[in-house]
Amino acid sequence: MKISEHLDLSEVTRSDSAKRAGVSNQPTPEHIENFKKLAENVFEKVRNHFGVPIRISSGYRSKELNAKIGGSNTSQHCTGEAIDIDMDGTSLTNKQIFDYIKDNLSFDQLIWEFGTDKNPDWVHVSYESTGKQRKQVLKAIKVNGKTTYKPY
C-alpha cells in the first residue's frame, strides 16, 4: 500500500525486532493517515530535494513492540508520526538530511541521534498530525548509560 509517491507502508512497518519477538506491527487506519501527513510534509520533500531514495531505519512501532525494545511511552513512532532516517552507505550523510529538515521544513521534533559532532548515527523526525509543530531540535547523548536529550 502506497502512503505517498515514494513511500510504501511496508517500509514504515518493517521491523526485525517485531519478527524476532513474534509481535504484530500493523498500524491502525488512524496511524496510516498520520504517516501520510508525515510523508507529504517531510519524507517526500526530503526525497524530492535530494533526488535519491531515502532509507527509513525505523517507522511504526506497535505499543507491544515499543515496550519490548524499551522505547519511550510517549514515542511518536507508536502513532505513525515519526520515522528514523539512516543514509549510511549512500552518497548522502545523515547530517545533510538533518540540516535540510532543520533549515527548510516544518516538523514537530528533529533529533540528532548519537554519532559524532560531524554526523549523527541516524536522524529522528516527527510530524504532529494535528499540524501543531513544535520545531524542537534536540541531540541524543548517553549519560551514565542512559539516553538524554539536550537542545541542539
PDB file of C-alpha atoms in Angstrom:
ATOM      1  CA  MET A   1       0.000   0.000   0.000  1.00  0.00           C
ATOM      2  CA  LYS A   2       1.417   3.352  -1.065  1.00  0.00           C
ATOM      3  CA  ILE A   3       1.231   6.126   1.539  1.00  0.00           C
ATOM      4  CA  SER A   4       2.913   8.646  -0.771  1.00  0.00           C
ATOM      5  CA  GLU A   5       4.579   8.733  -4.184  1.00  0.00           C
ATOM      6  CA  HIS A   6       7.877   7.247  -2.961  1.00  0.00           C
ATOM      7  CA  LEU A   7       6.884   5.566   0.303  1.00  0.00           C
ATOM      8  CA  ASP A   8       5.167   2.242   0.845  1.00  0.00           C
ATOM      9  CA  LEU A   9       3.501   1.218   4.102  1.00  0.00           C
ATOM     10  CA  SER A  10       5.774  -1.835   4.243  1.00  0.00           C
ATOM     11  CA  GLU A  11       8.803   0.494   4.577  1.00  0.00           C
ATOM     12  CA  VAL A  12       7.457   2.069   7.751  1.00  0.00           C
ATOM     13  CA  THR A  13       6.160  -1.139   9.338  1.00  0.00           C
ATOM     14  CA  ARG A  14       9.133  -3.431   8.589  1.00  0.00           C
ATOM     15  CA  SER A  15      10.713  -4.497  11.872  1.00  0.00           C
ATOM     16  CA  ASP A  16      13.210  -7.259  12.514  1.00  0.00           C
ATOM     17  CA  SER A  17      12.606  -6.722  16.242  1.00  0.00           C
ATOM     18  CA  ALA A  18       8.872  -7.423  15.813  1.00  0.00           C
ATOM     19  CA  LYS A  19       9.644 -10.579  13.827  1.00  0.00           C
ATOM     20  CA  ARG A  20      12.087 -11.843  16.450  1.00  0.00           C
ATOM     21  CA  ALA A  21       9.657 -11.098  19.285  1.00  0.00           C
ATOM     22  CA  GLY A  22       6.678 -12.526  17.390  1.00  0.00           C
ATOM     23  CA  VAL A  23       4.583  -9.382  17.847  1.00  0.00           C
ATOM     24  CA  SER A  24       2.280  -7.617  15.396  1.00  0.00           C
ATOM     25  CA  ASN A  25       3.443  -4.327  13.978  1.00  0.00           C
ATOM     26  CA  GLN A  26       0.363  -3.344  11.991  1.00  0.00           C
ATOM     27  CA  PRO A  27      -0.821   0.257  12.327  1.00  0.00           C
ATOM     28  CA  THR A  28      -4.421   1.345  12.722  1.00  0.00           C
ATOM     29  CA  PRO A  29      -6.132   3.306   9.919  1.00  0.00           C
ATOM     30  CA  GLU A  30      -5.599   6.471  12.014  1.00  0.00           C
ATOM     31  CA  HIS A  31      -1.864   5.752  12.261  1.00  0.00           C
ATOM     32  CA  ILE A  32      -1.700   5.215   8.489  1.00  0.00           C
ATOM     33  CA  GLU A  33      -3.329   8.631   7.986  1.00  0.00           C
ATOM     34  CA  ASN A  34      -0.685  10.131  10.304  1.00  0.00           C
ATOM     35  CA  PHE A  35       2.066   8.542   8.200  1.00  0.00           C
ATOM     36  CA  LYS A  36       0.518  10.051   5.078  1.00  0.00           C
ATOM     37  CA  LYS A  37       0.842  13.519   6.642  1.00  0.00           C
ATOM     38  CA  LEU A  38       4.433  12.822   7.686  1.00  0.00           C
ATOM     39  CA  ALA A  39       5.239  11.520   4.207  1.00  0.00           C
ATOM     40  CA  GLU A  40       3.685  14.545   2.479  1.00  0.00           C
ATOM     41  CA  ASN A  41       5.222  17.166   4.748  1.00  0.00           C
ATOM     42  CA  VAL A  42       8.654  15.681   5.450  1.00  0.00           C
ATOM     43  CA  PHE A  43       9.623  12.446   3.677  1.00  0.00           C
ATOM     44  CA  GLU A  44       8.617  13.448   0.132  1.00  0.00           C
ATOM     45  CA  LYS A  45      10.165  16.899   0.494  1.00  0.00           C
ATOM     46  CA  VAL A  46      13.490  15.347   1.566  1.00  0.00           C
ATOM     47  CA  ARG A  47      13.252  12.751  -1.224  1.00  0.00           C
ATOM     48  CA  ASN A  48      12.476  15.344  -3.883  1.00  0.00           C
ATOM     49  CA  HIS A  49      15.167  17.764  -2.697  1.00  0.00           C
ATOM     50  CA  PHE A  50      17.975  15.202  -2.800  1.00  0.00           C
ATOM     51  CA  GLY A  51      16.571  13.150  -5.697  1.00  0.00           C
ATOM     52  CA  VAL A  52      17.579   9.786  -4.210  1.00  0.00           C
ATOM     53  CA  PRO A  53      15.793   7.066  -2.224  1.00  0.00           C
ATOM     54  CA  ILE A  54      15.612   7.837   1.500  1.00  0.00           C
ATOM     55  CA  ARG A  55      16.291   4.952   3.895  1.00  0.00           C
ATOM     56  CA  ILE A  56      13.986   4.514   6.863  1.00  0.00           C
ATOM     57  CA  SER A  57      15.590   2.531   9.665  1.00  0.00           C
ATOM     58  CA  SER A  58      12.572   2.748  11.981  1.00  0.00           C
ATOM     59  CA  GLY A  59       8.993   3.784  11.402  1.00  0.00           C
ATOM     60  CA  TYR A  60       5.850   2.474  13.028  1.00  0.00           C
ATOM     61  CA  ARG A  61       6.065   0.653  16.342  1.00  0.00           C
ATOM     62  CA  SER A  62       3.059  -1.040  17.879  1.00  0.00           C
ATOM     63  CA  LYS A  63       2.719  -0.408  21.617  1.00  0.00           C
ATOM     64  CA  GLU A  64       3.766  -4.022  22.261  1.00  0.00           C
ATOM     65  CA  LEU A  65       6.858  -3.723  20.065  1.00  0.00           C
ATOM     66  CA  ASN A  66       7.774  -0.356  21.578  1.00  0.00           C
ATOM     67  CA  ALA A  67       7.622  -1.850  25.080  1.00  0.00           C
ATOM     68  CA  LYS A  68       9.768  -4.821  24.044  1.00  0.00           C
ATOM     69  CA  ILE A  69      12.535  -2.588  22.677  1.00  0.00           C
ATOM     70  CA  GLY A  70      12.394  -0.189  25.637  1.00  0.00           C
ATOM     71  CA  GLY A  71      11.002   2.765  23.679  1.00  0.00           C
ATOM     72  CA  SER A  72       9.516   5.844  25.306  1.00  0.00           C
ATOM     73  CA  ASN A  73       5.880   5.568  26.414  1.00  0.00           C
ATOM     74  CA  THR A  74       5.197   8.791  24.502  1.00  0.00           C
ATOM     75  CA  SER A  75       7.042   7.784  21.313  1.00  0.00           C
ATOM     76  CA  GLN A  76       5.528   9.263  18.177  1.00  0.00           C
ATOM     77  CA  HIS A  77       6.638   6.087  16.384  1.00  0.00           C
ATOM     78  CA  CYS A  78       3.591   4.463  18.057  1.00  0.00           C
ATOM     79  CA  THR A  79       1.153   6.941  16.488  1.00  0.00           C
ATOM     80  CA  GLY A  80       2.564   6.952  12.962  1.00  0.00           C
ATOM     81  CA  GLU A  81       4.054  10.396  13.414  1.00  0.00           C
ATOM     82  CA  ALA A  82       7.810   9.599  13.405  1.00  0.00           C
ATOM     83  CA  ILE A  83      10.498   7.996  11.285  1.00  0.00           C
ATOM     84  CA  ASP A  84      14.215   7.467  11.701  1.00  0.00           C
ATOM     85  CA  ILE A  85      16.360   8.065   8.621  1.00  0.00           C
ATOM     86  CA  ASP A  86      19.787   6.476   8.174  1.00  0.00           C
ATOM     87  CA  MET A  87      21.695   7.199   4.989  1.00  0.00           C
ATOM     88  CA  ASP A  88      24.893   5.308   5.909  1.00  0.00           C
ATOM     89  CA  GLY A  89      26.438   3.684   2.852  1.00  0.00           C
ATOM     90  CA  THR A  90      24.879   6.159   0.397  1.00  0.00           C
ATOM     91  CA  SER A  91      26.080   9.359  -1.262  1.00  0.00           C
ATOM     92  CA  LEU A  92      24.296  11.421   1.425  1.00  0.00           C
ATOM     93  CA  THR A  93      25.222  11.879   5.061  1.00  0.00           C
ATOM     94  CA  ASN A  94      22.780  11.870   7.931  1.00  0.00           C
ATOM     95  CA  LYS A  95      23.989  15.415   8.687  1.00  0.00           C
ATOM     96  CA  GLN A  96      22.859  16.577   5.238  1.00  0.00           C
ATOM     97  CA  ILE A  97      19.388  15.150   5.914  1.00  0.00           C
ATOM     98  CA  PHE A  98      19.298  16.697   9.404  1.00  0.00           C
ATOM     99  CA  ASP A  99      20.396  20.146   8.181  1.00  0.00           C
ATOM    100  CA  TYR A 100      17.939  20.167   5.289  1.00  0.00           C
ATOM    101  CA  ILE A 101      14.990  19.301   7.526  1.00  0.00           C
ATOM    102  CA  LYS A 102      16.079  21.773  10.219  1.00  0.00           C
ATOM    103  CA  ASP A 103      16.543  24.657   7.794  1.00  0.00           C
ATOM    104  CA  ASN A 104      13.671  24.072   5.362  1.00  0.00           C
ATOM    105  CA  LEU A 105      10.776  22.005   6.682  1.00  0.00           C
ATOM    106  CA  SER A 106       8.015  22.093   9.229  1.00  0.00           C
ATOM    107  CA  PHE A 107       8.384  19.322  11.842  1.00  0.00           C
ATOM    108  CA  ASP A 108       7.497  18.550  15.423  1.00  0.00           C
ATOM    109  CA  GLN A 109      10.790  17.028  16.618  1.00  0.00           C
ATOM    110  CA  LEU A 110      14.131  16.621  14.922  1.00  0.00           C
ATOM    111  CA  ILE A 111      16.763  14.653  16.807  1.00  0.00           C
ATOM    112  CA  TRP A 112      20.472  14.236  16.043  1.00  0.00           C
ATOM    113  CA  GLU A 113      20.763  10.668  17.324  1.00  0.00           C
ATOM    114  CA  PHE A 114      24.178   9.987  18.910  1.00  0.00           C
ATOM    115  CA  GLY A 115      27.105   9.739  16.478  1.00  0.00           C
ATOM    116  CA  THR A 116      29.772  12.422  16.398  1.00  0.00           C
ATOM    117  CA  ASP A 117      29.737  16.201  16.155  1.00  0.00           C
ATOM    118  CA  LYS A 118      30.138  15.760  12.374  1.00  0.00           C
ATOM    119  CA  ASN A 119      27.419  13.171  11.685  1.00  0.00           C
ATOM    120  CA  PRO A 120      24.608  11.554  13.683  1.00  0.00           C
ATOM    121  CA  ASP A 121      24.163   7.781  13.693  1.00  0.00           C
ATOM    122  CA  TRP A 122      20.631   8.436  12.366  1.00  0.00           C
ATOM    123  CA  VAL A 123      18.047  11.230  12.214  1.00  0.00           C
ATOM    124  CA  HIS A 124      14.718  11.080  14.039  1.00  0.00           C
ATOM    125  CA  VAL A 125      11.982  13.321  12.650  1.00  0.00           C
ATOM    126  CA  SER A 126       8.344  13.611  13.631  1.00  0.00           C
ATOM    127  CA  TYR A 127       5.350  15.478  12.284  1.00  0.00           C
ATOM    128  CA  GLU A 128       2.420  16.151  14.622  1.00  0.00           C
ATOM    129  CA  SER A 129      -0.773  15.018  12.864  1.00  0.00           C
ATOM    130  CA  THR A 130      -2.804  17.956  14.225  1.00  0.00           C
ATOM    131  CA  GLY A 131      -0.478  20.341  12.390  1.00  0.00           C
ATOM    132  CA  LYS A 132       0.848  21.985  15.578  1.00  0.00           C
ATOM    133  CA  GLN A 133       4.596  21.613  15.087  1.00  0.00           C
ATOM    134  CA  ARG A 134       6.969  22.469  17.968  1.00  0.00           C
ATOM    135  CA  LYS A 135      10.083  22.718  15.732  1.00  0.00           C
ATOM    136  CA  GLN A 136      12.005  21.141  18.630  1.00  0.00           C
ATOM    137  CA  VAL A 137      15.616  20.350  17.676  1.00  0.00           C
ATOM    138  CA  LEU A 138      17.466  18.013  20.042  1.00  0.00           C
ATOM    139  CA  LYS A 139      20.643  15.971  20.328  1.00  0.00           C
ATOM    140  CA  ALA A 140      20.568  12.496  21.908  1.00  0.00           C
ATOM    141  CA  ILE A 141      23.553  11.590  24.065  1.00  0.00           C
ATOM    142  CA  LYS A 142      24.360   8.881  26.588  1.00  0.00           C
ATOM    143  CA  VAL A 143      24.909   9.968  30.196  1.00  0.00           C
ATOM    144  CA  ASN A 144      25.872   7.158  32.564  1.00  0.00           C
ATOM    145  CA  GLY A 145      24.468   4.655  30.063  1.00  0.00           C
ATOM    146  CA  LYS A 146      21.108   6.388  29.819  1.00  0.00           C
ATOM    147  CA  THR A 147      19.797   8.321  26.785  1.00  0.00           C
ATOM    148  CA  THR A 148      19.431  12.019  27.460  1.00  0.00           C
ATOM    149  CA  TYR A 149      18.197  14.752  25.147  1.00  0.00           C
ATOM    150  CA  LYS A 150      19.633  18.248  25.097  1.00  0.00           C
ATOM    151  CA  PRO A 151      18.889  21.259  22.876  1.00  0.00           C
ATOM    152  CA  TYR A 152      20.852  21.050  19.651  1.00  0.00           C
TER     153      TYR A 152
END
